[in-house]
Backbone as a printed PyTorch tensor [residue, N CA C, xyz], in Angstrom:
tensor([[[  0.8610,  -1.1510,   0.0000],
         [  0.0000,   0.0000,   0.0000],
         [  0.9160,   1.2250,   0.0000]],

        [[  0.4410,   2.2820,  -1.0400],
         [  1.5240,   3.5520,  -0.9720],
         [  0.6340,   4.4620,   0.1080]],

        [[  1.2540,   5.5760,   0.1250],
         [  0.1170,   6.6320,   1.2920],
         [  1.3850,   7.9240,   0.3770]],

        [[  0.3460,   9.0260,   0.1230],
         [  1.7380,  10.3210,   0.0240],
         [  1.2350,  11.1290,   1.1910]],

        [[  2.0840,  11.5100,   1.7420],
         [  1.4330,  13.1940,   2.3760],
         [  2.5210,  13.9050,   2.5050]],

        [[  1.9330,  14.9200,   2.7730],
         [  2.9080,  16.6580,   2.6770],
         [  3.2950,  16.9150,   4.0000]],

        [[  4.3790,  16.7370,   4.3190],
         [  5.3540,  17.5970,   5.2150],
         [  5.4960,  18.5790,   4.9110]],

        [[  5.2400,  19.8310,   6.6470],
         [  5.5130,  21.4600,   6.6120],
         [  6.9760,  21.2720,   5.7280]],

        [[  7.7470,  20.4780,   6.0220],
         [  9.5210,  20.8100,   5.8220],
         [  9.7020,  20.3430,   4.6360]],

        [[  8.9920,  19.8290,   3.5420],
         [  9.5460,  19.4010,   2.4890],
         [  7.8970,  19.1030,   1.4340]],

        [[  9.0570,  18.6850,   0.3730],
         [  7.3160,  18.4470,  -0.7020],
         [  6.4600,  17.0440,  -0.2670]],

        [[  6.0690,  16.6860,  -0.8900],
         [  5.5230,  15.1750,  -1.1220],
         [  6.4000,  13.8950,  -0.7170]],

        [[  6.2110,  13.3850,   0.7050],
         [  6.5360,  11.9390,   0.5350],
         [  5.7820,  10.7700,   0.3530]],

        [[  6.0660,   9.7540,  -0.0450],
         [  5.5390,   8.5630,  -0.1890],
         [  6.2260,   7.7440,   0.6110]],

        [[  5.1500,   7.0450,   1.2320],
         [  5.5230,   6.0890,   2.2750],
         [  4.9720,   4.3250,   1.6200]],

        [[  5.7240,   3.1000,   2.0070],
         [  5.5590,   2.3480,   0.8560],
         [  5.6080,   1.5270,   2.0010]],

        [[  4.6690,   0.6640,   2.3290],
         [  3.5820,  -0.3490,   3.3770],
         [  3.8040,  -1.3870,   2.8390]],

        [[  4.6430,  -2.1060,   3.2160],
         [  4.2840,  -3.8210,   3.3290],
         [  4.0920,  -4.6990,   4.1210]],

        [[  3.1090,  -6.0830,   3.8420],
         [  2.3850,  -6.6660,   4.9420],
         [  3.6660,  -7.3290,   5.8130]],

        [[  3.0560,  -7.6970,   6.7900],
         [  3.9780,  -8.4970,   7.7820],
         [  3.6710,  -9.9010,   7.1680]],

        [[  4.6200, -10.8820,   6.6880],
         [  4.2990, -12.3530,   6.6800],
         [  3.1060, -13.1050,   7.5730]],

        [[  2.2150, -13.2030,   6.9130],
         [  1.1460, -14.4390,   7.4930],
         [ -0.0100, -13.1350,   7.3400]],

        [[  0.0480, -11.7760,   6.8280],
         [ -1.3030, -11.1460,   6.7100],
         [ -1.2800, -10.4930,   5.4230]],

        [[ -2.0420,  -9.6100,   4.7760],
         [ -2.4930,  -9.6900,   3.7250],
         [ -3.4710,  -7.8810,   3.9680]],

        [[ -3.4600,  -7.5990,   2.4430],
         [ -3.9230,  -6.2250,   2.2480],
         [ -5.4810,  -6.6750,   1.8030]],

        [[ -6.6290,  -6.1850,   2.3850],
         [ -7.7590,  -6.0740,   1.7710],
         [ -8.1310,  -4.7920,   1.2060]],

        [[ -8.7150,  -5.1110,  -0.3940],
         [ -9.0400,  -3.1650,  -0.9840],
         [ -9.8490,  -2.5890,   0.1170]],

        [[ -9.5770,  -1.3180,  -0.5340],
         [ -9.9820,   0.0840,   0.3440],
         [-10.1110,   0.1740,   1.8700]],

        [[ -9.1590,  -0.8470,   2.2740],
         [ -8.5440,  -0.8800,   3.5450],
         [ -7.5310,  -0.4930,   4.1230]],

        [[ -6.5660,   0.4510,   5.1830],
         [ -5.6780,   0.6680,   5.4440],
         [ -4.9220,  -0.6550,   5.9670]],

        [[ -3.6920,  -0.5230,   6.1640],
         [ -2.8050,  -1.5600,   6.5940],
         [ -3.0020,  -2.7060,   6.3720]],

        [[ -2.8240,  -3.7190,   6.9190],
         [ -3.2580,  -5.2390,   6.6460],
         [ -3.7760,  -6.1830,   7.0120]],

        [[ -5.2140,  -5.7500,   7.5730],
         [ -5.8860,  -6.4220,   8.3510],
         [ -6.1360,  -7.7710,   8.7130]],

        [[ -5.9310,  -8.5100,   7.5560],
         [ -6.2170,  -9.6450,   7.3040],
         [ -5.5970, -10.8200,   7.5730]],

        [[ -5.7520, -11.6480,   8.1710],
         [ -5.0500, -12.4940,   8.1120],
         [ -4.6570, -13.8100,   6.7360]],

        [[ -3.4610, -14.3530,   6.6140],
         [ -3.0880, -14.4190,   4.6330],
         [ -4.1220, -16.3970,   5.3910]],

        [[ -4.7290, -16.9980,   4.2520],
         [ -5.1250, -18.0860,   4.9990],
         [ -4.0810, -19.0940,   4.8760]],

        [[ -4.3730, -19.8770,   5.7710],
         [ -3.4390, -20.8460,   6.2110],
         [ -3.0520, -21.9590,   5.2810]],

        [[ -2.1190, -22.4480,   4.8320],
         [ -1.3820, -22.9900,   3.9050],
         [ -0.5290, -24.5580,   4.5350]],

        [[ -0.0590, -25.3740,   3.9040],
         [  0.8430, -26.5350,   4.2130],
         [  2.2330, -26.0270,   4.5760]],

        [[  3.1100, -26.5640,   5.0070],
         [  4.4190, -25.9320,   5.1710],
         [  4.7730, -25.5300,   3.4900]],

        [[  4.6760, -26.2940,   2.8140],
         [  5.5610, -25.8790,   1.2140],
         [  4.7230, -24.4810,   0.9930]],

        [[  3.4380, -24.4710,   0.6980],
         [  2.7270, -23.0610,   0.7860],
         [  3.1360, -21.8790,   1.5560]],

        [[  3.1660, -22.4940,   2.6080],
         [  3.7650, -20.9830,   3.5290],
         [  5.1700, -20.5540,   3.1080]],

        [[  5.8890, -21.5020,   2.9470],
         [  7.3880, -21.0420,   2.8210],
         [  7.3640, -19.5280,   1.3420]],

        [[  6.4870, -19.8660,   0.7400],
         [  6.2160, -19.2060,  -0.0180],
         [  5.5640, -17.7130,   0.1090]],

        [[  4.8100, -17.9160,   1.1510],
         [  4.0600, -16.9530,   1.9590],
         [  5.2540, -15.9340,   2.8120]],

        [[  6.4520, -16.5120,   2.9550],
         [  6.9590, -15.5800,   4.1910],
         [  8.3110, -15.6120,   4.1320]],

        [[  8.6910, -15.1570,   2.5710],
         [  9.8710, -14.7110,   1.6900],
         [ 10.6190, -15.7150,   1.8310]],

        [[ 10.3290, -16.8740,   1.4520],
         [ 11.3490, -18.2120,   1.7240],
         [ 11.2410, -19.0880,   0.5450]],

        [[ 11.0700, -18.0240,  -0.6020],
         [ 10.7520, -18.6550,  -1.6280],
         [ 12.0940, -19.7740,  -2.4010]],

        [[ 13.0990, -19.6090,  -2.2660],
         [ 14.1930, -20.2650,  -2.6600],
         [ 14.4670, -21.4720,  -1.6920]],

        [[ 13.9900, -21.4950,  -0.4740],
         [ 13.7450, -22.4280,   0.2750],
         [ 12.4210, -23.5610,  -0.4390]],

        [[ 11.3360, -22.5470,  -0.7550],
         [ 10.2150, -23.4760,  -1.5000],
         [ 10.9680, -24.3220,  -2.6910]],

        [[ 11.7190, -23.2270,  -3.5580],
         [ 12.3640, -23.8460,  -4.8620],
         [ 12.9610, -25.3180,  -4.6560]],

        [[ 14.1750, -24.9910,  -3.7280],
         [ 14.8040, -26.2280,  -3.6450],
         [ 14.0350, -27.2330,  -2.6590]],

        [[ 13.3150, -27.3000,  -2.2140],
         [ 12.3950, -28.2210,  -1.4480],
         [ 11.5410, -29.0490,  -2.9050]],

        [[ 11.1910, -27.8240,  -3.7920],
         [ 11.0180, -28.6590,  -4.8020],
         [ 11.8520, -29.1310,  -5.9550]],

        [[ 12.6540, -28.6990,  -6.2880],
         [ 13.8870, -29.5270,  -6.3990],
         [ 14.2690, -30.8770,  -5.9170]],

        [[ 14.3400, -30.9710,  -4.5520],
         [ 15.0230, -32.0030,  -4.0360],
         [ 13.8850, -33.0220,  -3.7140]],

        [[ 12.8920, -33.2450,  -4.1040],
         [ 11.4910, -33.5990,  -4.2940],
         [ 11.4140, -34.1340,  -2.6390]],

        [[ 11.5120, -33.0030,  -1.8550],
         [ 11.2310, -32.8920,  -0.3360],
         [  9.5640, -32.7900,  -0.8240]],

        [[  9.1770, -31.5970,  -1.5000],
         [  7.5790, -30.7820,  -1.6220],
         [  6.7200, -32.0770,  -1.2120]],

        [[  6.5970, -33.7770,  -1.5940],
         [  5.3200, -34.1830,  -1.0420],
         [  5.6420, -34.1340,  -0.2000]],

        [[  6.6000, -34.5160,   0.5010],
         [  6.8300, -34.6350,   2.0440],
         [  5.8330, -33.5450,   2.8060]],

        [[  6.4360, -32.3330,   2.7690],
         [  6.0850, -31.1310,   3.4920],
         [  4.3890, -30.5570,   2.7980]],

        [[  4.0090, -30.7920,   2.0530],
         [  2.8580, -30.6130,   1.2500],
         [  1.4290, -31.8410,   2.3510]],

        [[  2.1230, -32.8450,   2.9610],
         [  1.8310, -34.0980,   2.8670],
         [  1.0390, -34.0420,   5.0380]],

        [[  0.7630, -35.1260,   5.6040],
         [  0.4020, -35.1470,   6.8760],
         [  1.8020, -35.3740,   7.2660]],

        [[  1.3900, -34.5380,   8.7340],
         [  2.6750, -34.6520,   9.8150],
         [  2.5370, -33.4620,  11.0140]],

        [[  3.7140, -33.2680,  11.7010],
         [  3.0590, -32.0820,  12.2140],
         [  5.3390, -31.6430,  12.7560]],

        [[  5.7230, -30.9300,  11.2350],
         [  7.0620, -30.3370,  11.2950],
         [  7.0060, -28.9420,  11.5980]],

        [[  8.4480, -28.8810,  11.9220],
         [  8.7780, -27.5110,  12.2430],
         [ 10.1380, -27.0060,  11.1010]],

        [[ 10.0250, -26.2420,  10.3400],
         [ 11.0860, -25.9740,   9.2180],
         [ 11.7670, -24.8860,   9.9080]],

        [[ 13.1120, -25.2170,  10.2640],
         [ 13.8760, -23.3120,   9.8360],
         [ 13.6270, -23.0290,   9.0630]],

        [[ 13.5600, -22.1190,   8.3740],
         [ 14.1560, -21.8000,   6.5980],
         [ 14.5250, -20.9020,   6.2540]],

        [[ 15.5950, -21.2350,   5.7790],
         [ 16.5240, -20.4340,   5.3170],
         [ 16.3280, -19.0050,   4.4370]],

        [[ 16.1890, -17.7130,   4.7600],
         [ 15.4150, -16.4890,   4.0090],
         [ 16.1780, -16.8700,   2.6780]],

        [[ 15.5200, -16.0120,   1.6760],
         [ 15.8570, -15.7320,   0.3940],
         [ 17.7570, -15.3930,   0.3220]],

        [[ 17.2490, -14.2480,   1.0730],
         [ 19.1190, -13.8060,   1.9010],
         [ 20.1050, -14.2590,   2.3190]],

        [[ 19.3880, -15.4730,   2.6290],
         [ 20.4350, -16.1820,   3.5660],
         [ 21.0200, -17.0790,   2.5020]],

        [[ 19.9410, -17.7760,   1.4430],
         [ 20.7720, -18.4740,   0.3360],
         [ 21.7810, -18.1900,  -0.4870]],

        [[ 20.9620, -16.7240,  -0.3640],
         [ 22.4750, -15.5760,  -1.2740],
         [ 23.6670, -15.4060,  -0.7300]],

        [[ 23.7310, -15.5700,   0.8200],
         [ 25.0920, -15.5660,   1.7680],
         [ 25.5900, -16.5600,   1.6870]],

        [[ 25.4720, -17.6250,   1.5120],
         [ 26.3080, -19.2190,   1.4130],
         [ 26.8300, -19.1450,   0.2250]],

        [[ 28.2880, -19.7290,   0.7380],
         [ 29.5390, -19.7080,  -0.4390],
         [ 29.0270, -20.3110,  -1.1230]],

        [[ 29.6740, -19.6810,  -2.7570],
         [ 29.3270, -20.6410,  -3.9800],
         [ 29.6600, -22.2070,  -4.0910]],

        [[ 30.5740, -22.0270,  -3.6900],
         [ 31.2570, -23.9020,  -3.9300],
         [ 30.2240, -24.3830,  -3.0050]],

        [[ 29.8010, -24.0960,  -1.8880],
         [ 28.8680, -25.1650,  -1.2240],
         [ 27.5000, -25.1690,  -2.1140]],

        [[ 26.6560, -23.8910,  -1.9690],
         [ 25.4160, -23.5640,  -2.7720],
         [ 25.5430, -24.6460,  -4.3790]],

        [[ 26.6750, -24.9340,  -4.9530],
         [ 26.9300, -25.3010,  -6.1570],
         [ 26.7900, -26.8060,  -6.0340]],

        [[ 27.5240, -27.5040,  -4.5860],
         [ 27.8150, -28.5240,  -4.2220],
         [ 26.5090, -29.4810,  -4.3620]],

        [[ 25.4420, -28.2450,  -3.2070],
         [ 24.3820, -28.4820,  -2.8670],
         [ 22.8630, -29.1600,  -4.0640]],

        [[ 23.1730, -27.8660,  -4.7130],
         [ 22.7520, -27.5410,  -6.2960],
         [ 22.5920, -28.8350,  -6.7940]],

        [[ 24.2710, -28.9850,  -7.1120],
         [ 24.2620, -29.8440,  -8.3270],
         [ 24.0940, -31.7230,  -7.8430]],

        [[ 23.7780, -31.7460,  -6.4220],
         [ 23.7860, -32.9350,  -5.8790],
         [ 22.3610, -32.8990,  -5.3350]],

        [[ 21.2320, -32.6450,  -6.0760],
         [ 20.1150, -32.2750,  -5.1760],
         [ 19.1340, -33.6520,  -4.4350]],

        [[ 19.6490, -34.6570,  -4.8190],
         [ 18.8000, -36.0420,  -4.9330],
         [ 19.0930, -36.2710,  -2.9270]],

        [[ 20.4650, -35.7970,  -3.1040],
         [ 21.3670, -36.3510,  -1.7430],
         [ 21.2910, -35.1240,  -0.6960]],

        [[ 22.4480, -34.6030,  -1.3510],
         [ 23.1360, -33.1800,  -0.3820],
         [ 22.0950, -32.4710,  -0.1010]],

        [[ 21.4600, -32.0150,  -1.2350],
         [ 20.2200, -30.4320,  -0.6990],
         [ 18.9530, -31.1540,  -0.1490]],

        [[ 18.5520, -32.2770,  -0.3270],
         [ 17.7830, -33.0290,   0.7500],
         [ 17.6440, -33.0290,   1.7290]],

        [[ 19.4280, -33.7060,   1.6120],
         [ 19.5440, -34.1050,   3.1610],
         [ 19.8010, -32.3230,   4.0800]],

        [[ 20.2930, -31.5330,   3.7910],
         [ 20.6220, -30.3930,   4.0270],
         [ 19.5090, -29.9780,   4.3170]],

        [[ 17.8930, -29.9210,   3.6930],
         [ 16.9760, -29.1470,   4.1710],
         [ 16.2190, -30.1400,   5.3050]],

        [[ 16.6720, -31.2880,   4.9310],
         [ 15.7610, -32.2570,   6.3320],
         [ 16.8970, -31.8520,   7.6820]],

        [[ 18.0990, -31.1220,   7.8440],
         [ 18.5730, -30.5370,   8.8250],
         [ 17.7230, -29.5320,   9.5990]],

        [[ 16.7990, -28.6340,   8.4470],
         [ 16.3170, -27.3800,   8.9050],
         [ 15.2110, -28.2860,   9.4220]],

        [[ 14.5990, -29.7060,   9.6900],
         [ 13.2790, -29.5740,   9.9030],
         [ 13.1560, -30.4030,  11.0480]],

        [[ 12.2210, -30.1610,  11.5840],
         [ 12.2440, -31.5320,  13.1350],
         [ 10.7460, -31.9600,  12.7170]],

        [[ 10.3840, -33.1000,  13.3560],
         [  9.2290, -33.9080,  12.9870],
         [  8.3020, -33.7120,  14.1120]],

        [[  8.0320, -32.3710,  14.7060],
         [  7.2670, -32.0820,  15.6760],
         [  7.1580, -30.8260,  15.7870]],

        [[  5.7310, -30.1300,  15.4030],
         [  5.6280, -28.3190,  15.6060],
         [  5.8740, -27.8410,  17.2720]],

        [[  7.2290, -26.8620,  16.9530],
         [  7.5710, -25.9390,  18.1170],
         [  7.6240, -24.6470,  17.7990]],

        [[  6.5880, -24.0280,  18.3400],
         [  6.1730, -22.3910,  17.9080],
         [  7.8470, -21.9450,  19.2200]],

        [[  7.6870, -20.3610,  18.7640],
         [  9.1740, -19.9390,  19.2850],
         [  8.9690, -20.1880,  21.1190]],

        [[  7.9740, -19.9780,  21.7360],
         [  7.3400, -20.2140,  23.2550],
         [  8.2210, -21.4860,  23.6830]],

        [[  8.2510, -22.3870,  22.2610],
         [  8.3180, -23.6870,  22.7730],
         [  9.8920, -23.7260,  23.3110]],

        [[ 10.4650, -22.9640,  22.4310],
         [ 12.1230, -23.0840,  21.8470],
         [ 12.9950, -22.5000,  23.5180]],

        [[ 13.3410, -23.1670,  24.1280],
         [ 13.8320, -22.9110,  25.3090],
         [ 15.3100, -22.6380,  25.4720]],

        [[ 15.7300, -21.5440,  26.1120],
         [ 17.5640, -21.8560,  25.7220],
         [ 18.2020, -22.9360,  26.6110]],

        [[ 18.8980, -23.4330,  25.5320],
         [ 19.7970, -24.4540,  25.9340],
         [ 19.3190, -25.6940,  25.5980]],

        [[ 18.1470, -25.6970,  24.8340],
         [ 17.1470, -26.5600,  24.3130],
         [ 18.1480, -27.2320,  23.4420]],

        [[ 18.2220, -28.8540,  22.7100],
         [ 18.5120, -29.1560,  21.5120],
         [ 17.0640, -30.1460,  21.0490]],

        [[ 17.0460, -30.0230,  19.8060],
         [ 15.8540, -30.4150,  19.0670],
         [ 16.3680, -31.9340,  17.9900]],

        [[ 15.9470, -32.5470,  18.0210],
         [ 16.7560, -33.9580,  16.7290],
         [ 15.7850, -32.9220,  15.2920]],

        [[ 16.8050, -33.0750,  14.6270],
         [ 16.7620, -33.1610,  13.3590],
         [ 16.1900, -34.2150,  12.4170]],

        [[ 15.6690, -33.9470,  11.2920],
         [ 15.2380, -35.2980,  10.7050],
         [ 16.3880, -35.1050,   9.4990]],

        [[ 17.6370, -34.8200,   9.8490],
         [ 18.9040, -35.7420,   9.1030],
         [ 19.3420, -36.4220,  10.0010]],

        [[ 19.8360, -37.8690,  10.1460],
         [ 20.5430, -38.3260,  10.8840],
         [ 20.4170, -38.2240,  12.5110]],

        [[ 19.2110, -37.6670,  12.7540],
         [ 18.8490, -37.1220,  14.1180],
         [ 20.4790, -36.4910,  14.8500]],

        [[ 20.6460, -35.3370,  13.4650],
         [ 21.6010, -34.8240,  14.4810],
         [ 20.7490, -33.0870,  15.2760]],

        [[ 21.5120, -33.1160,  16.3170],
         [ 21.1100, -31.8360,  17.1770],
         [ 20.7160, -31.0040,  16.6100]],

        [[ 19.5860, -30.0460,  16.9780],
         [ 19.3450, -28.3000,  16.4680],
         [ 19.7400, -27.6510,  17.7090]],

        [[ 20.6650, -26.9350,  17.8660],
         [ 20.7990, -25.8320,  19.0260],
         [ 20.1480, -25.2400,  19.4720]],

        [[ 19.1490, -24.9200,  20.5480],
         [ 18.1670, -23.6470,  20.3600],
         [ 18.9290, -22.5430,  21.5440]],

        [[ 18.7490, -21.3210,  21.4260],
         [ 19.0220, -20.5210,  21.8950],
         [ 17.8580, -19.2020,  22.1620]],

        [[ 17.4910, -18.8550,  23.1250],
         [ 16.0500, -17.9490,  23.4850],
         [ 17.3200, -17.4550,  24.6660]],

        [[ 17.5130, -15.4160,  24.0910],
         [ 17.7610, -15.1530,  24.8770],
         [ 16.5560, -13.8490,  25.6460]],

        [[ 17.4810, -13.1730,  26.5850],
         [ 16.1970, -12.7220,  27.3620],
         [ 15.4040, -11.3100,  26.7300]],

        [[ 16.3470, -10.9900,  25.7460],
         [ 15.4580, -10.0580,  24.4950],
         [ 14.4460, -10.2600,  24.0300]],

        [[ 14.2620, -11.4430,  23.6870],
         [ 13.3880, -12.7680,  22.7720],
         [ 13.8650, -12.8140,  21.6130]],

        [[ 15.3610, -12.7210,  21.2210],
         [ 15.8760, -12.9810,  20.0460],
         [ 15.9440, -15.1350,  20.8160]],

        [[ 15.8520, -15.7940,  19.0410],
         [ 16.0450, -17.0440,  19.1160],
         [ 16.6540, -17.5150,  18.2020]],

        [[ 17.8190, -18.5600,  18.4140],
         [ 18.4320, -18.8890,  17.6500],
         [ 18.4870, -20.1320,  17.5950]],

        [[ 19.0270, -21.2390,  16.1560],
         [ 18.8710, -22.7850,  15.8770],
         [ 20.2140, -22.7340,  15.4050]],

        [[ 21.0270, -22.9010,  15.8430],
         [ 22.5520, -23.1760,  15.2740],
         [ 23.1600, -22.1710,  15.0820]],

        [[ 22.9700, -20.8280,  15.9490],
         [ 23.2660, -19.6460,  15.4290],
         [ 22.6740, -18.8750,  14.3720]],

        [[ 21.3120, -19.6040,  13.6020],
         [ 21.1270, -18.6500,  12.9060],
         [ 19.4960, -18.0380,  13.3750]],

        [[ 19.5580, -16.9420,  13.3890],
         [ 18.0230, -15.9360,  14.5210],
         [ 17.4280, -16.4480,  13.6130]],

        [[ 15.8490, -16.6360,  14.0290],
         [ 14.6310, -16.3290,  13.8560],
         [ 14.7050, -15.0670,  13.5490]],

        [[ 14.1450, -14.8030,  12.0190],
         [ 13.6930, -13.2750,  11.8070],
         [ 11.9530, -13.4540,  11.7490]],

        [[ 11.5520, -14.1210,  11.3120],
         [ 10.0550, -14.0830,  10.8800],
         [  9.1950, -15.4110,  11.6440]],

        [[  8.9040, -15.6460,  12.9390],
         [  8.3140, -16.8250,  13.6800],
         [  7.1250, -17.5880,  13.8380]],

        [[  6.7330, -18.6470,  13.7460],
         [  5.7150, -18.7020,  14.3830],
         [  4.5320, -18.8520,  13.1700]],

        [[  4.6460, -19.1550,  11.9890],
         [  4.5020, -18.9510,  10.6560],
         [  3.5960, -20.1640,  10.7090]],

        [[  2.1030, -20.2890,  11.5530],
         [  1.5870, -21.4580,  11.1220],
         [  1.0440, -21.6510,  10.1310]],

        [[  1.7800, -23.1680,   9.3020],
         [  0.8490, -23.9550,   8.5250],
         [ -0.0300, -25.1010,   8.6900]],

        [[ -0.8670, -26.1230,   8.1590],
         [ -1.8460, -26.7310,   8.4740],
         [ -0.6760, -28.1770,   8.9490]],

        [[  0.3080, -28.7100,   8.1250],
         [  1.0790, -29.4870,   8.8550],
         [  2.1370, -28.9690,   9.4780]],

        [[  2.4750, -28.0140,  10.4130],
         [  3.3570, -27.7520,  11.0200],
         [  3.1560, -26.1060,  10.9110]],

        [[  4.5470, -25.6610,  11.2040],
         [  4.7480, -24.2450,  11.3830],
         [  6.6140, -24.2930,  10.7800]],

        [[  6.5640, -23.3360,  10.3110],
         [  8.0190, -22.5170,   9.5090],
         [  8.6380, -20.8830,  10.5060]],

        [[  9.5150, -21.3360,  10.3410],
         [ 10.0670, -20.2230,  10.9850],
         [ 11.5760, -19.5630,  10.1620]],

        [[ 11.4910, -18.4640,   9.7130],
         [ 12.3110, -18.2460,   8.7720],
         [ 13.5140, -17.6160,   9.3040]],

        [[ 14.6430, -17.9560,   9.3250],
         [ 15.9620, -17.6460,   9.7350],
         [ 16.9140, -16.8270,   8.6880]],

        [[ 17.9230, -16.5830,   9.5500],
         [ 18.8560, -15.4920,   8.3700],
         [ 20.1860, -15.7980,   8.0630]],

        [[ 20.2200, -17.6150,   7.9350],
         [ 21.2710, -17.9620,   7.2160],
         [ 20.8620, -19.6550,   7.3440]],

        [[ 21.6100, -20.2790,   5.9900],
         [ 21.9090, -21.7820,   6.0930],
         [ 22.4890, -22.4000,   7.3590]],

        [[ 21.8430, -22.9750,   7.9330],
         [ 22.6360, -23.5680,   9.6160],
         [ 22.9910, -25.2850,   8.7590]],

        [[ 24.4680, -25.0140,   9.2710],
         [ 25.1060, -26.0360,   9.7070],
         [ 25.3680, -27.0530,  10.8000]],

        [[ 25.9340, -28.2500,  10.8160],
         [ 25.9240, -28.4710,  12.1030],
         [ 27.1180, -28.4510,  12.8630]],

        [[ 26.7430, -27.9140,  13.8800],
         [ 27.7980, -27.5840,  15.0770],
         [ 28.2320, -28.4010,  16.0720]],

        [[ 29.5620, -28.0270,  16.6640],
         [ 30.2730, -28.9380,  17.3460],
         [ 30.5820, -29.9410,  17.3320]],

        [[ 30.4720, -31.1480,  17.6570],
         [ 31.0400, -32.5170,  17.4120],
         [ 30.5760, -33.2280,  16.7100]],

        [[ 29.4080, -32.8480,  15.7530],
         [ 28.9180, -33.5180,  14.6730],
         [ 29.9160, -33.4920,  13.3650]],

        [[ 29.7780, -34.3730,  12.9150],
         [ 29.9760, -34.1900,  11.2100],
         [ 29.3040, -33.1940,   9.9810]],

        [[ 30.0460, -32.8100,   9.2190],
         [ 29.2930, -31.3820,   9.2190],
         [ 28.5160, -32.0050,   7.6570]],

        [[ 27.2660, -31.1610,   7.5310],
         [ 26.0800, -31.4860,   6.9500],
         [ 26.2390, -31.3480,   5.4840]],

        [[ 26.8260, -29.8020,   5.1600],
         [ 27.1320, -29.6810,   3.9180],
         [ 28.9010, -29.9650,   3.4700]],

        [[ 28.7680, -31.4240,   2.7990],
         [ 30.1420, -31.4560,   2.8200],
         [ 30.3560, -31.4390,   1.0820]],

        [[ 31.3930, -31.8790,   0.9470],
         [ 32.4280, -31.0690,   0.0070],
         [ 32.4790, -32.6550,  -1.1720]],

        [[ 31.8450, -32.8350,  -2.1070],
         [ 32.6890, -34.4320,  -2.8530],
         [ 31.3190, -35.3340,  -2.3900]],

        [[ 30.5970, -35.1870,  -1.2400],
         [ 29.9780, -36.4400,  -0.8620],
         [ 30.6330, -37.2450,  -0.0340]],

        [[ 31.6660, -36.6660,   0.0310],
         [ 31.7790, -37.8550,   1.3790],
         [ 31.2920, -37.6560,   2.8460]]])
């Protein structure tokens, strides 16, 4: 939604309104009253700028999965955050999508919805790779973190689960074997 108005101190500004993820503009309505309706996890990811997350989910023919019954919880990785991961991995990932970017997005997901309330610090969560660890971190700001990477957008319910969109590819940490590797091995 645009809005212009006139400031004493200057000419014409335009101010440029966009919805918050999970609501929606109705005509000749101010702001965004609405709530956007509720979607599957693959739908929402779509809903709440995680569209390159949707892509390669369908890519890596994760989509029935997450399209499908269950009740997951996705990090996912923002649009941004895909753009921040080195090329050689992103490429690795890419060009191995059957295996690597699979298995890489079943890192971001646990097989049980935990809205951010749930996410406790010092929490670890199993993963549905290899049931390795998710870190959680809730500090007393209410910033939350899964392997170091924040929650920017939370709480994102869909009809099988809920998405929560983060601001980078999480790896796995500490004494694990690390997720995105290099060759396949």
């Amino acid at each position: 939604m645009t809005r212009r108005t006139k400031s004493p101190y200057s000419s014409i500004t335009t101010v440029l309104y966009e919805c918050c993820p999970g609501y929606m503009k109705l005509d000749n309505m101010r702001g965004c009253p609405a709530v956007a309706p509720i979607d599957h996890v693959y739908g929402t990811l779509g809903l709440v700028r995680a569209s390159s997350t949707q892509t390669y989910a369908d890519t890596s023919k994760l989509r029935p999965e997450i399209e499908g019954p269950g009740s997951f919880t996705f990090f996912a990785p923002s649009n941004d955050a895909w753009e921040l991961l080195e090329d050689d991995v992103k490429n690795n990932l890419v060009n191995n999508v059957n295996i690597e970017l699979y298995n890489a997005l079943h890192y971001h997901m646990a097989n049980k919805r935990f809205l951010t309330k749930d996410l406790k610090n010092g929490m670890t969560i199993t993963s549905m790779y290899q049931d390795l660890d998710l870190h959680i971190n809730h500090y007393p700001n209410g910033v939350v973190t899964v392997n170091c990477a924040r929650i920017i957008h939370g709480n994102q319910v869909a009809t099988n689960g809920v998405v929560h969109v983060i601001d980078r590819v999480i790896r796995a940490t500490g004494q694990h074997h690390p997720v995105l590797r290099r060759g396949g091995r």
